[in-house]
mmCIF file of C-alpha atoms in Angstrom:
data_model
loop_
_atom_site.group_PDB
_atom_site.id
_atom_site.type_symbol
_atom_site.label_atom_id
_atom_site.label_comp_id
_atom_site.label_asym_id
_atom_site.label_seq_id
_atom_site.Cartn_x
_atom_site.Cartn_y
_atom_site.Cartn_z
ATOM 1 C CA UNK A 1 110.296 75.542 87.712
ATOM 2 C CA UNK A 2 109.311 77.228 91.218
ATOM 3 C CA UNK A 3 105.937 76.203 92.496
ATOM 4 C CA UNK A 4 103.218 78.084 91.451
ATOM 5 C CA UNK A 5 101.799 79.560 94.360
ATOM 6 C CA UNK A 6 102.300 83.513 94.393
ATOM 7 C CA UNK A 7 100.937 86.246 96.347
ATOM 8 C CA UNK A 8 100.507 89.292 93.182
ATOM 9 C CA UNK A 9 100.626 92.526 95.183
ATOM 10 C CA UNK A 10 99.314 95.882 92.729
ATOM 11 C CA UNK A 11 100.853 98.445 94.543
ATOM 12 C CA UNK A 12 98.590 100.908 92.206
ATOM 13 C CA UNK A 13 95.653 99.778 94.106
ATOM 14 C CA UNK A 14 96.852 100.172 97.345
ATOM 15 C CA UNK A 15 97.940 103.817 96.591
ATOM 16 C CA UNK A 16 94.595 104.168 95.318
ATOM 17 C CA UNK A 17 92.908 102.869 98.751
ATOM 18 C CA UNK A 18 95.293 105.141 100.337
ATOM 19 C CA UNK A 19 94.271 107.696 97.885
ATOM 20 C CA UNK A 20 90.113 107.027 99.554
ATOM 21 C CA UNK A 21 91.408 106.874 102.856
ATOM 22 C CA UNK A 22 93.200 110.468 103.021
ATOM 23 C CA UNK A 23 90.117 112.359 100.944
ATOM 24 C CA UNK A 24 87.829 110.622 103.664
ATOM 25 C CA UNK A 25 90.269 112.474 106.564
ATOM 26 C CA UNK A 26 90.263 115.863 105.085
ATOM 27 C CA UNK A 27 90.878 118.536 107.029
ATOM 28 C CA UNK A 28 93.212 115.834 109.076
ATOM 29 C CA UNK A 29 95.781 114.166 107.495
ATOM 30 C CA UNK A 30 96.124 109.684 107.204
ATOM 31 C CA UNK A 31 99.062 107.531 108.690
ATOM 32 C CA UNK A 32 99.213 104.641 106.891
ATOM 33 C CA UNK A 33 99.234 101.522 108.962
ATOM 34 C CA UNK A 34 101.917 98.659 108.009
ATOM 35 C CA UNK A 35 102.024 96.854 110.731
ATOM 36 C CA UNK A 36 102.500 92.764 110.527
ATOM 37 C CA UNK A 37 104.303 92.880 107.611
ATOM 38 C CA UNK A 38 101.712 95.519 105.706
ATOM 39 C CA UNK A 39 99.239 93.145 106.632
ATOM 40 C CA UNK A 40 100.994 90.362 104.865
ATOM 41 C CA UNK A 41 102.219 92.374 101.765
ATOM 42 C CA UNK A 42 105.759 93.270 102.977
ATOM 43 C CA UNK A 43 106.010 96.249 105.010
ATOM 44 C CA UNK A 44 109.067 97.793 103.208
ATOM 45 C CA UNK A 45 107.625 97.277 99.859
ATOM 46 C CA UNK A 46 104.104 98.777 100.952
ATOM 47 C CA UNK A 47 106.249 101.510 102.647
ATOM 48 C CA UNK A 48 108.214 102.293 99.751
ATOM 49 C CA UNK A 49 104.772 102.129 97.563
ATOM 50 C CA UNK A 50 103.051 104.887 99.815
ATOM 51 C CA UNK A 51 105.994 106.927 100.535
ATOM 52 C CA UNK A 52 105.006 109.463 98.078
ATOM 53 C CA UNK A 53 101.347 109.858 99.582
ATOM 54 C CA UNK A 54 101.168 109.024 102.798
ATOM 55 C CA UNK A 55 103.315 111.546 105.357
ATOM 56 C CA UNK A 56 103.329 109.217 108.161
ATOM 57 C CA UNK A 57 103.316 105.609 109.259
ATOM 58 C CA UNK A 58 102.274 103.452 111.951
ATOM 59 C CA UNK A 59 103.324 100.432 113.214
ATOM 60 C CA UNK A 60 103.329 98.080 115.884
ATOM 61 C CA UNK A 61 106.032 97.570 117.433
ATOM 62 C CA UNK A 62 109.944 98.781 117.267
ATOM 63 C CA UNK A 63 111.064 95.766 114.689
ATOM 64 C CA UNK A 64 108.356 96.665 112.235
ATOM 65 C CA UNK A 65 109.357 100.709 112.523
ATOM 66 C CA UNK A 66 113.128 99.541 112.057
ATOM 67 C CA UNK A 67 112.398 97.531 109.185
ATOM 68 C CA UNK A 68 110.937 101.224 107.736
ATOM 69 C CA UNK A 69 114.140 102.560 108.436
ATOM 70 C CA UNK A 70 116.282 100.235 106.889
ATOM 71 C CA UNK A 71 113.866 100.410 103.594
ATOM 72 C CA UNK A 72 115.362 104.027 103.637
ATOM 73 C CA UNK A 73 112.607 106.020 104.832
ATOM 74 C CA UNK A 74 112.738 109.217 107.030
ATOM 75 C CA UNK A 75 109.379 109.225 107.487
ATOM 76 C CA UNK A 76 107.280 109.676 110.901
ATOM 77 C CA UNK A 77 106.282 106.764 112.631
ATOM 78 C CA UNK A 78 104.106 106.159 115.287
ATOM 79 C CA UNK A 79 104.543 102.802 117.345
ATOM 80 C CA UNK A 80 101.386 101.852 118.363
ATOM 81 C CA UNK A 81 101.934 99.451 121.379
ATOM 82 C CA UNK A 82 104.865 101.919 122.103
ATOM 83 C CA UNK A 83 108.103 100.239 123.444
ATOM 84 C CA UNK A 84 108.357 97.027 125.328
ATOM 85 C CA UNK A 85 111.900 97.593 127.331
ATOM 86 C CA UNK A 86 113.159 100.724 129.068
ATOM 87 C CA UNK A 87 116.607 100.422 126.492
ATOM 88 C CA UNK A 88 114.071 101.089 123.167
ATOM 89 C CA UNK A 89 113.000 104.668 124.491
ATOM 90 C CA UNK A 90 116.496 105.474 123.417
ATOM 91 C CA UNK A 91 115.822 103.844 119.913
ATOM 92 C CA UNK A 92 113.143 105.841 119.314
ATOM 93 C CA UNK A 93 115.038 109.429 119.794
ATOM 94 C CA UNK A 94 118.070 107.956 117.473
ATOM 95 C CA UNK A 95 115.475 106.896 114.575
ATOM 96 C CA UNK A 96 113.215 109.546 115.086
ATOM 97 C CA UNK A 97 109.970 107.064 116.111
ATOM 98 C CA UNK A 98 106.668 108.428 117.958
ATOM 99 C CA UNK A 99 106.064 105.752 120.578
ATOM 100 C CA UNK A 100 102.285 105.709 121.707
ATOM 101 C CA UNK A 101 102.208 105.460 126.002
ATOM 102 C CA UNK A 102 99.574 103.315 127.683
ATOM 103 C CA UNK A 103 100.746 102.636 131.346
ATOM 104 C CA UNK A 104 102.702 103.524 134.109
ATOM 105 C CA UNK A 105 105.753 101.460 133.248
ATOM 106 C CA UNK A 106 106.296 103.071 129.837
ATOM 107 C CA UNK A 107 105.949 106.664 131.555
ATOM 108 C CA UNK A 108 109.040 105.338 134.011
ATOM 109 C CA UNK A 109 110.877 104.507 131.675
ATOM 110 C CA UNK A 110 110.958 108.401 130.358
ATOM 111 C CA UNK A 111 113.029 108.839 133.906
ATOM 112 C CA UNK A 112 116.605 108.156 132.656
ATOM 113 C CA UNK A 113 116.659 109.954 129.647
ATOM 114 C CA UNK A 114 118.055 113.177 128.899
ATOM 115 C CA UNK A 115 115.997 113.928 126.097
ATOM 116 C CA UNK A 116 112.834 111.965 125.439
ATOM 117 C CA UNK A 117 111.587 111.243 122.218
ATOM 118 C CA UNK A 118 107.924 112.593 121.280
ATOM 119 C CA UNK A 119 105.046 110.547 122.258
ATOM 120 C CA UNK A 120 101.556 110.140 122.227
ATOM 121 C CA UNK A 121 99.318 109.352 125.127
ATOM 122 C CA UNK A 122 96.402 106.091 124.930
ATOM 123 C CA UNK A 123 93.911 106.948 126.382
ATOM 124 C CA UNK A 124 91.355 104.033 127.190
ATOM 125 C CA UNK A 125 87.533 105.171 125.676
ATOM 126 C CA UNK A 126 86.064 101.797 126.417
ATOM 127 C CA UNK A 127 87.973 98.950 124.315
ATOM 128 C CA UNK A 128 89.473 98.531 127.773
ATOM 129 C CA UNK A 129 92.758 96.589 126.467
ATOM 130 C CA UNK A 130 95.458 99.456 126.765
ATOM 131 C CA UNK A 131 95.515 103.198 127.941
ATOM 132 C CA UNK A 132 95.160 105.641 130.216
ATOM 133 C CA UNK A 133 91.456 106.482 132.445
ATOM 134 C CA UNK A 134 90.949 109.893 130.864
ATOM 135 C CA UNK A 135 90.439 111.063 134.303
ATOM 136 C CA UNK A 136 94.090 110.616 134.820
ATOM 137 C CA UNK A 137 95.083 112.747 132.069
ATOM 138 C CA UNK A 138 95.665 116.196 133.812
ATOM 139 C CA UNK A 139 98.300 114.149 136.479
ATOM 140 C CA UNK A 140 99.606 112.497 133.238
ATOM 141 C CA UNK A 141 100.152 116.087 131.417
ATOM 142 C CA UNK A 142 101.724 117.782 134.040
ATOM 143 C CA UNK A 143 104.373 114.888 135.320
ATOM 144 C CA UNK A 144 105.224 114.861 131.662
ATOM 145 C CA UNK A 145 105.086 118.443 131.495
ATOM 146 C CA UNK A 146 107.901 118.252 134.895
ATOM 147 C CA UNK A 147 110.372 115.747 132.934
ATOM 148 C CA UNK A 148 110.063 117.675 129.822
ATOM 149 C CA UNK A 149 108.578 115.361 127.649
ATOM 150 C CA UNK A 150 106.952 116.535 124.481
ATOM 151 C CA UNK A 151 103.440 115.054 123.599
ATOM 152 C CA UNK A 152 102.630 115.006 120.320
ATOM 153 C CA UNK A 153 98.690 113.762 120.775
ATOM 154 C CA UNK A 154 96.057 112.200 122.380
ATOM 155 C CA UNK A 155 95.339 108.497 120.616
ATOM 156 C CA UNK A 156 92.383 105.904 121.592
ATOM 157 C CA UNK A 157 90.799 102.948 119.478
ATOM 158 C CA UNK A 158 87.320 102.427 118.465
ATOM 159 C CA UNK A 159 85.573 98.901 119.757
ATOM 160 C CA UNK A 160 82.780 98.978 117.715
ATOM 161 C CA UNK A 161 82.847 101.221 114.340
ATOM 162 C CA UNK A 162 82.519 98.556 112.079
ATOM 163 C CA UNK A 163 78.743 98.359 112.996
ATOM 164 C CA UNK A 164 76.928 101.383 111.596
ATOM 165 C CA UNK A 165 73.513 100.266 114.391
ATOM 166 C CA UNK A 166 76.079 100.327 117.234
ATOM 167 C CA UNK A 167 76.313 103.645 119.389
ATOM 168 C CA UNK A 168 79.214 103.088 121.324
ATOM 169 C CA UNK A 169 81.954 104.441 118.617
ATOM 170 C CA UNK A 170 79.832 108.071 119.395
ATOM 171 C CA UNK A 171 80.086 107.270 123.048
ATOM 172 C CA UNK A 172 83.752 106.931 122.836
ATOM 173 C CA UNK A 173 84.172 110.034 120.477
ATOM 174 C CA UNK A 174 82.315 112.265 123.586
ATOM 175 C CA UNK A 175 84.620 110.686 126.127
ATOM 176 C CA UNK A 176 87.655 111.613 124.155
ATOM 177 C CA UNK A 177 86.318 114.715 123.172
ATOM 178 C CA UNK A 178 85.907 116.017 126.768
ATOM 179 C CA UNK A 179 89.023 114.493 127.845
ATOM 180 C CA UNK A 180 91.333 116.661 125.547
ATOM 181 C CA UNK A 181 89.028 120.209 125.929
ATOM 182 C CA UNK A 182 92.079 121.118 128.789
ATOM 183 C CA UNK A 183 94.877 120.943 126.058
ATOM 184 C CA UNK A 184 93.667 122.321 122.765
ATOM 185 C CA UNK A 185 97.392 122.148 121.250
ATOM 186 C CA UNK A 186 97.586 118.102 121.682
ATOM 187 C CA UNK A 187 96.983 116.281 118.295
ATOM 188 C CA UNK A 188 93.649 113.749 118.332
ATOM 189 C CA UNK A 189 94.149 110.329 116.527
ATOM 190 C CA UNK A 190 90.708 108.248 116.261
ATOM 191 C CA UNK A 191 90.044 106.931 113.561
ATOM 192 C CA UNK A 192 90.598 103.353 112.312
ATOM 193 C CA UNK A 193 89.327 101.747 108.840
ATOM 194 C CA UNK A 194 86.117 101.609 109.838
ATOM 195 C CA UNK A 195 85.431 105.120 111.226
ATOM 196 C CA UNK A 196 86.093 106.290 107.377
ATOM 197 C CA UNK A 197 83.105 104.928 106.687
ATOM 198 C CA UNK A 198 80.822 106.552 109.232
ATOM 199 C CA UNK A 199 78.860 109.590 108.614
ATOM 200 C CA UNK A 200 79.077 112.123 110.087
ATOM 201 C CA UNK A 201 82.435 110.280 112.011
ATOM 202 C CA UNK A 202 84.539 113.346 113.142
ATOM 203 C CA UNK A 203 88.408 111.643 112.155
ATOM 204 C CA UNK A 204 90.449 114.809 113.997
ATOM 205 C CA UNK A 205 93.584 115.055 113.269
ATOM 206 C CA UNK A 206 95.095 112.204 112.183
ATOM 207 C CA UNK A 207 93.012 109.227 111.271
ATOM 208 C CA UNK A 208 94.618 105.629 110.973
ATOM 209 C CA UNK A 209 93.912 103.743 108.245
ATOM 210 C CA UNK A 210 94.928 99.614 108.003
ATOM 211 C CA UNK A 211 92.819 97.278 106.532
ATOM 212 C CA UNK A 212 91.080 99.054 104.389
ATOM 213 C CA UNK A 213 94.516 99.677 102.427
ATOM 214 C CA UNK A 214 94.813 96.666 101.070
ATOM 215 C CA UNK A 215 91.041 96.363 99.642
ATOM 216 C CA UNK A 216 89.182 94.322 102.191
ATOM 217 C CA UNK A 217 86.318 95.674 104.112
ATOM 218 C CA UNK A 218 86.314 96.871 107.508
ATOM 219 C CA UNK A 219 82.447 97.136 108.314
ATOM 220 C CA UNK A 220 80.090 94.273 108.877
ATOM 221 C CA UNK A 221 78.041 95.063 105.795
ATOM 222 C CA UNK A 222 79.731 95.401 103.157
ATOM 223 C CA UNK A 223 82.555 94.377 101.276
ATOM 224 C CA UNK A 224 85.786 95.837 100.107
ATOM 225 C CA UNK A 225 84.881 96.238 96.503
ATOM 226 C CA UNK A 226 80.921 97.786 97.748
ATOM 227 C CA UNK A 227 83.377 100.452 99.877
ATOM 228 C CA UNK A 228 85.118 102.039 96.837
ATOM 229 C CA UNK A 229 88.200 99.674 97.784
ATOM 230 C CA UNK A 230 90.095 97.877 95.651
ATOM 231 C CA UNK A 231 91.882 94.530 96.292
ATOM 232 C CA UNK A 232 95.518 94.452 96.543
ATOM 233 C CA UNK A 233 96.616 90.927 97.009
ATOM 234 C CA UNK A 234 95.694 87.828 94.907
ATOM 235 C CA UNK A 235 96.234 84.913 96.331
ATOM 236 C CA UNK A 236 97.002 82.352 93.162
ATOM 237 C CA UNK A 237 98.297 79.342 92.376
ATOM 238 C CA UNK A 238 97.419 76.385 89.287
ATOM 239 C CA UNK A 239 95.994 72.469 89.587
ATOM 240 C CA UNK A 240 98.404 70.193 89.673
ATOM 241 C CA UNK A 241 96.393 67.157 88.970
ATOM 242 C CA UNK A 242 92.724 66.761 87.739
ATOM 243 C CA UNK A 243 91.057 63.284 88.443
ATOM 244 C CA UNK A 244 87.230 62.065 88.283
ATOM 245 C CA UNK A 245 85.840 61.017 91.550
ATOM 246 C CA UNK A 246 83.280 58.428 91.005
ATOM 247 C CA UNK A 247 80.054 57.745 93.374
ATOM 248 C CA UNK A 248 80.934 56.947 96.823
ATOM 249 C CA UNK A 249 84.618 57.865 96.519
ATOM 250 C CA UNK A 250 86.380 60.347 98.934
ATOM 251 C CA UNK A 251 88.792 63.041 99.301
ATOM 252 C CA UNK A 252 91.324 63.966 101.519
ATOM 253 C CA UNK A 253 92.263 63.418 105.390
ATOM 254 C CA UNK A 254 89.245 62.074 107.444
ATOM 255 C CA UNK A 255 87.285 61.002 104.246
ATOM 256 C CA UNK A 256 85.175 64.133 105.293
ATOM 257 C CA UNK A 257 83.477 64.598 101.354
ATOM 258 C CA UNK A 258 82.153 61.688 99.213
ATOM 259 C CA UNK A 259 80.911 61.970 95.299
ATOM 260 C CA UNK A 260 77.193 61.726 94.774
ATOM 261 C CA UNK A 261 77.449 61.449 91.577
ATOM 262 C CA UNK A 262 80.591 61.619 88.600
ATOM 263 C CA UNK A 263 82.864 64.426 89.904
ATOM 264 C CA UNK A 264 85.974 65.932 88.150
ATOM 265 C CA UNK A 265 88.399 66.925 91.125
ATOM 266 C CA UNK A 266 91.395 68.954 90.697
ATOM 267 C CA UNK A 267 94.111 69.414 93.015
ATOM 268 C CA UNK A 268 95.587 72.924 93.880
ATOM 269 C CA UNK A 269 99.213 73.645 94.744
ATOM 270 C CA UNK A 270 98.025 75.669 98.328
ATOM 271 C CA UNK A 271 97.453 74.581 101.865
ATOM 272 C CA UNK A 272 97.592 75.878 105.089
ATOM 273 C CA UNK A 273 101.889 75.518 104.873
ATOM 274 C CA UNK A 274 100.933 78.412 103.114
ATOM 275 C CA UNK A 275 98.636 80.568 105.021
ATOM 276 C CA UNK A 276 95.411 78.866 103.518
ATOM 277 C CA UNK A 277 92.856 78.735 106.419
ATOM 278 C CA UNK A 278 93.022 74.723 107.113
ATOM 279 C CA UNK A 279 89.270 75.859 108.284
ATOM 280 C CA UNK A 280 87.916 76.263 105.014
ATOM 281 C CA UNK A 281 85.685 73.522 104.620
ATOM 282 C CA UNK A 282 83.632 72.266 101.932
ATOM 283 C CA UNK A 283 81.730 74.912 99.838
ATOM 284 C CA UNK A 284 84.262 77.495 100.062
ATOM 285 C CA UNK A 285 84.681 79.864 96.442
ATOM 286 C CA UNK A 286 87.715 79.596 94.243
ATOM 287 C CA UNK A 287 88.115 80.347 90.861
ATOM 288 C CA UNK A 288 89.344 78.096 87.932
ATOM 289 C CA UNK A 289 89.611 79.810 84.527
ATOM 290 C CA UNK A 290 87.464 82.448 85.591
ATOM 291 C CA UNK A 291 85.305 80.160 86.345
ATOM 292 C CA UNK A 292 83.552 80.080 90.318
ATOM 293 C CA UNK A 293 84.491 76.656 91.765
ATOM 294 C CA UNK A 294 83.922 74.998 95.019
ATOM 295 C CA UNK A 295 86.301 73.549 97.708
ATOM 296 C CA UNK A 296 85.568 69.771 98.830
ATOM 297 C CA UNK A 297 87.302 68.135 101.690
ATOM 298 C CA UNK A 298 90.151 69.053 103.780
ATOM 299 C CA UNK A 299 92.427 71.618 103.373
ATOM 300 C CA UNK A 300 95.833 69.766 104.032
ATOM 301 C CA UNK A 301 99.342 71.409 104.480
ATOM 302 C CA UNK A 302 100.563 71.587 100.933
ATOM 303 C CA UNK A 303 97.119 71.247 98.582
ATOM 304 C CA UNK A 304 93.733 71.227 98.704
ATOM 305 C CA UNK A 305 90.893 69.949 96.197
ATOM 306 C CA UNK A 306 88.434 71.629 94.173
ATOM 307 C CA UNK A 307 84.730 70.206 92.573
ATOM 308 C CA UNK A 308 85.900 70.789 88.976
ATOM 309 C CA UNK A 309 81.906 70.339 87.633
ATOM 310 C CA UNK A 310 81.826 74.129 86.384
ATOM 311 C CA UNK A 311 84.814 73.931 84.265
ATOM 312 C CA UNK A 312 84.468 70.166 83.542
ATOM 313 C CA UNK A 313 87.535 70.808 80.491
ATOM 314 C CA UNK A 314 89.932 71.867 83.277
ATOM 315 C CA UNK A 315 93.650 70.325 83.208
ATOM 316 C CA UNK A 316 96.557 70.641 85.385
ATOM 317 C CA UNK A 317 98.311 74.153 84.866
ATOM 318 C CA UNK A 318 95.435 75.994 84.927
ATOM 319 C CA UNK A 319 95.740 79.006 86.586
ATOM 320 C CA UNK A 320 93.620 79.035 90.763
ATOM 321 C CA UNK A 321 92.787 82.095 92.015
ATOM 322 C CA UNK A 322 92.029 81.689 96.428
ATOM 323 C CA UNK A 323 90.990 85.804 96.071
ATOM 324 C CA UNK A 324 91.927 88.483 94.508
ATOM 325 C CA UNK A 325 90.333 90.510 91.888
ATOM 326 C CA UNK A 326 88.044 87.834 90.570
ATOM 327 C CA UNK A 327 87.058 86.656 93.940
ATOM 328 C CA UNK A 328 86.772 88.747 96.747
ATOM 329 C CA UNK A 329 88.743 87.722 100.308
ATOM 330 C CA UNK A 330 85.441 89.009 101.733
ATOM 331 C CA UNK A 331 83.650 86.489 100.562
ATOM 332 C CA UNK A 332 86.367 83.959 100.764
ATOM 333 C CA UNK A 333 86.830 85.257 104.972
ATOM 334 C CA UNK A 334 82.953 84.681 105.274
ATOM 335 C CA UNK A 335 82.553 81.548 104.292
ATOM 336 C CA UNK A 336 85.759 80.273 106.117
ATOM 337 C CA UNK A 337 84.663 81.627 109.196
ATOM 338 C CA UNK A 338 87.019 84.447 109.695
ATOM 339 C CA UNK A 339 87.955 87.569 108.947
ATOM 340 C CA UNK A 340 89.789 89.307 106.066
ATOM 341 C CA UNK A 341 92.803 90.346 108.404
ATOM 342 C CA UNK A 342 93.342 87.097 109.277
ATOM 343 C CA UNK A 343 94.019 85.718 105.431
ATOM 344 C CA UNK A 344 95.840 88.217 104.664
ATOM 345 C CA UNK A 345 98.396 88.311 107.677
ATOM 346 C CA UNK A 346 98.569 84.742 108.021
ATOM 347 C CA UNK A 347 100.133 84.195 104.256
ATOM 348 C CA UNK A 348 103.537 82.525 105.245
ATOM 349 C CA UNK A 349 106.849 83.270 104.280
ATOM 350 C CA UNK A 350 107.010 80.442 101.502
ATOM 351 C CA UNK A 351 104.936 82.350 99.120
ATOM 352 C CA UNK A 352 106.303 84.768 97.007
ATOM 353 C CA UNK A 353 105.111 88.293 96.678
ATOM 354 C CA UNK A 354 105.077 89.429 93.095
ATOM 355 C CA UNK A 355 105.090 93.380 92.798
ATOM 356 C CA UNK A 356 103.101 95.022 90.153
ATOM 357 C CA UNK A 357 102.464 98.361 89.156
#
């Protein structure tokens, strides 16, 4: 028998996510972003899932837009980060890719082509990690205009939308705004997760939705399921052994918990081997038999342990559920100290993904 740690993806809910995210970005249109691995679902399955809905993907880098390709997809797809050597510009024309240019090094490498592939322009609102000062933009348009090169749109990324009281995501909209008045035919790209959830939030043309795809939340607060979302990925697996602690025993590396009182203890087939946050201390929610549980102890590489006291009849083979539809990775992010994007991406290779729906 395998081991029975899975990662269920329902495909249904992520085209349902998708679904919210392209009704929020009417009269524009949503590329779907897949990037690192469809956040940890499989990019070519997640690819394959929206390739009926969504008309265009993005990604971060070459790898992830070849992996598209070899799914056997013909859609767009828009390379974030754009290309990292001069040889990929080439790459791009052949497989029809859209890479996104932030500096001065990714313009030269335009040079030695004889026909560039279409790209997009960064330009740098104030995240101030890649793109362009919008200032430069008129140089930038007409040396691209000289070598022929066909841009597709102007792109930036928000710093702040997740946090309804902050001002700065308007701040950046203005700075774009005014940057592109000059070329009215250039495409605007804006909007990540979080600006779908903004009022009043102006998306453009082509809005960019990740996170929110796969059911977790990308504002401060509130979660997935409060957003209309619904979760993709549940994160399961089943105790393997089930054990009373008695007072002034301990579990796990460090001897970091110790019984009170009685406690039944299981032991769950997960650790952070596989993508569990090692960081999860004591207190954090699981669910046994539908049935809210706590963590206790360390998380170690292959298992961790669970107080047992709400389902005191437990026995090994019950089903775990980490998150998922029972338990939200919201709530499982918070009280490990992180963020939903991080659990999700940082499932490993040695569990499974299960497909559904």
């Amino acid at each position: 028998m395998p081991r029975p740690t899975q990662a269920i993806i329902d495909l249904e809910a992520l085209r349902f996510n998708y679904g919210l995210a392209r009704d929020r970005a009417v009269p524009g249109q949503a590329m779907a972003v897949v990037k690192a691995d469809g956040y940890g679902h499989g990019i070519a399955r997640v690819a394959q899932a929206l390739a009926s809905d969504a008309p265009c993907y993005a990604v971060a880098c070459l790898e992830e837009a070849l992996a598209i390709r070899k799914a056997g997809l013909a859609h767009p797809i828009v390379l974030l980060e754009g290309v990292h050597a001069e040889k990929d510009m080439s790459v791009c024309l052949e497989q029809s890719l859209e890479p996104v240019l932030h500096s001065d090094m990714q313009l030269s490498w335009l040079r030695g082509i004889a026909t560039p592939p279409v790209v997009w322009l960064k330009l740098n609102t104030g995240m101030n990690r890649l793109g362009f000062e919008p200032r430069d933009l008129p140089a930038l348009m007409a040396r691209l205009d000289q070598q022929e090169v066909r841009v597709r749109g102007l792109m930036t990324h928000f710093a702040c939308a997740d946090d309804l009281a902050d001002p700065f995501t308007q701040v950046q909209t203005a700075v774009l705004e005014k940057a592109a008045e000059a070329f009215p035919g250039l495409l605007l790209s804006v909007g990540n997760s979080a600006a779908h959830f903004r009022p009043e939030q102006p998306l453009f043309h082509w809005s960019r939705p990740g996170i929110m795809l796969y059911g977790a939340t990308p504002m401060l607060d509130a979660s997935g399921p409060e957003l209309g979302l619904k979760p993709v990925m549940s994160l399961v697996s089943e105790l393997i052994s089930v054990r009373t602690l008695e007072p002034g025993m301990t579990v796990g590396y460090g001897a970091t918990w110790q019984a009170e009182i009685p406690t039944p203890m299981g032991i769950v087939a997960i650790g952070y081997g596989d993508g569990y946050p090692r960081h999860a201390g004591t207190g954090t929610p699981a669910v046994v038999n539908g049935t809210r549980v706590r963590l206790i102890g360390r998380v170690s590489m292959d298992m961790l342990a669970v107080d047992l006291s709400s389902v005191p009849d437990a026995q090994p083979g019950d089903p775990v559920e980490l998150w998922g539809g029972q338990l939200g990775i919201d709530e499982v992010a918070a009280s490990a100290g992180t963020i939903a994007y991080d659990l999700l991406t940082g499932v490993t290779p040695r569990v499974p993904r299960v497909y559904v729906n």
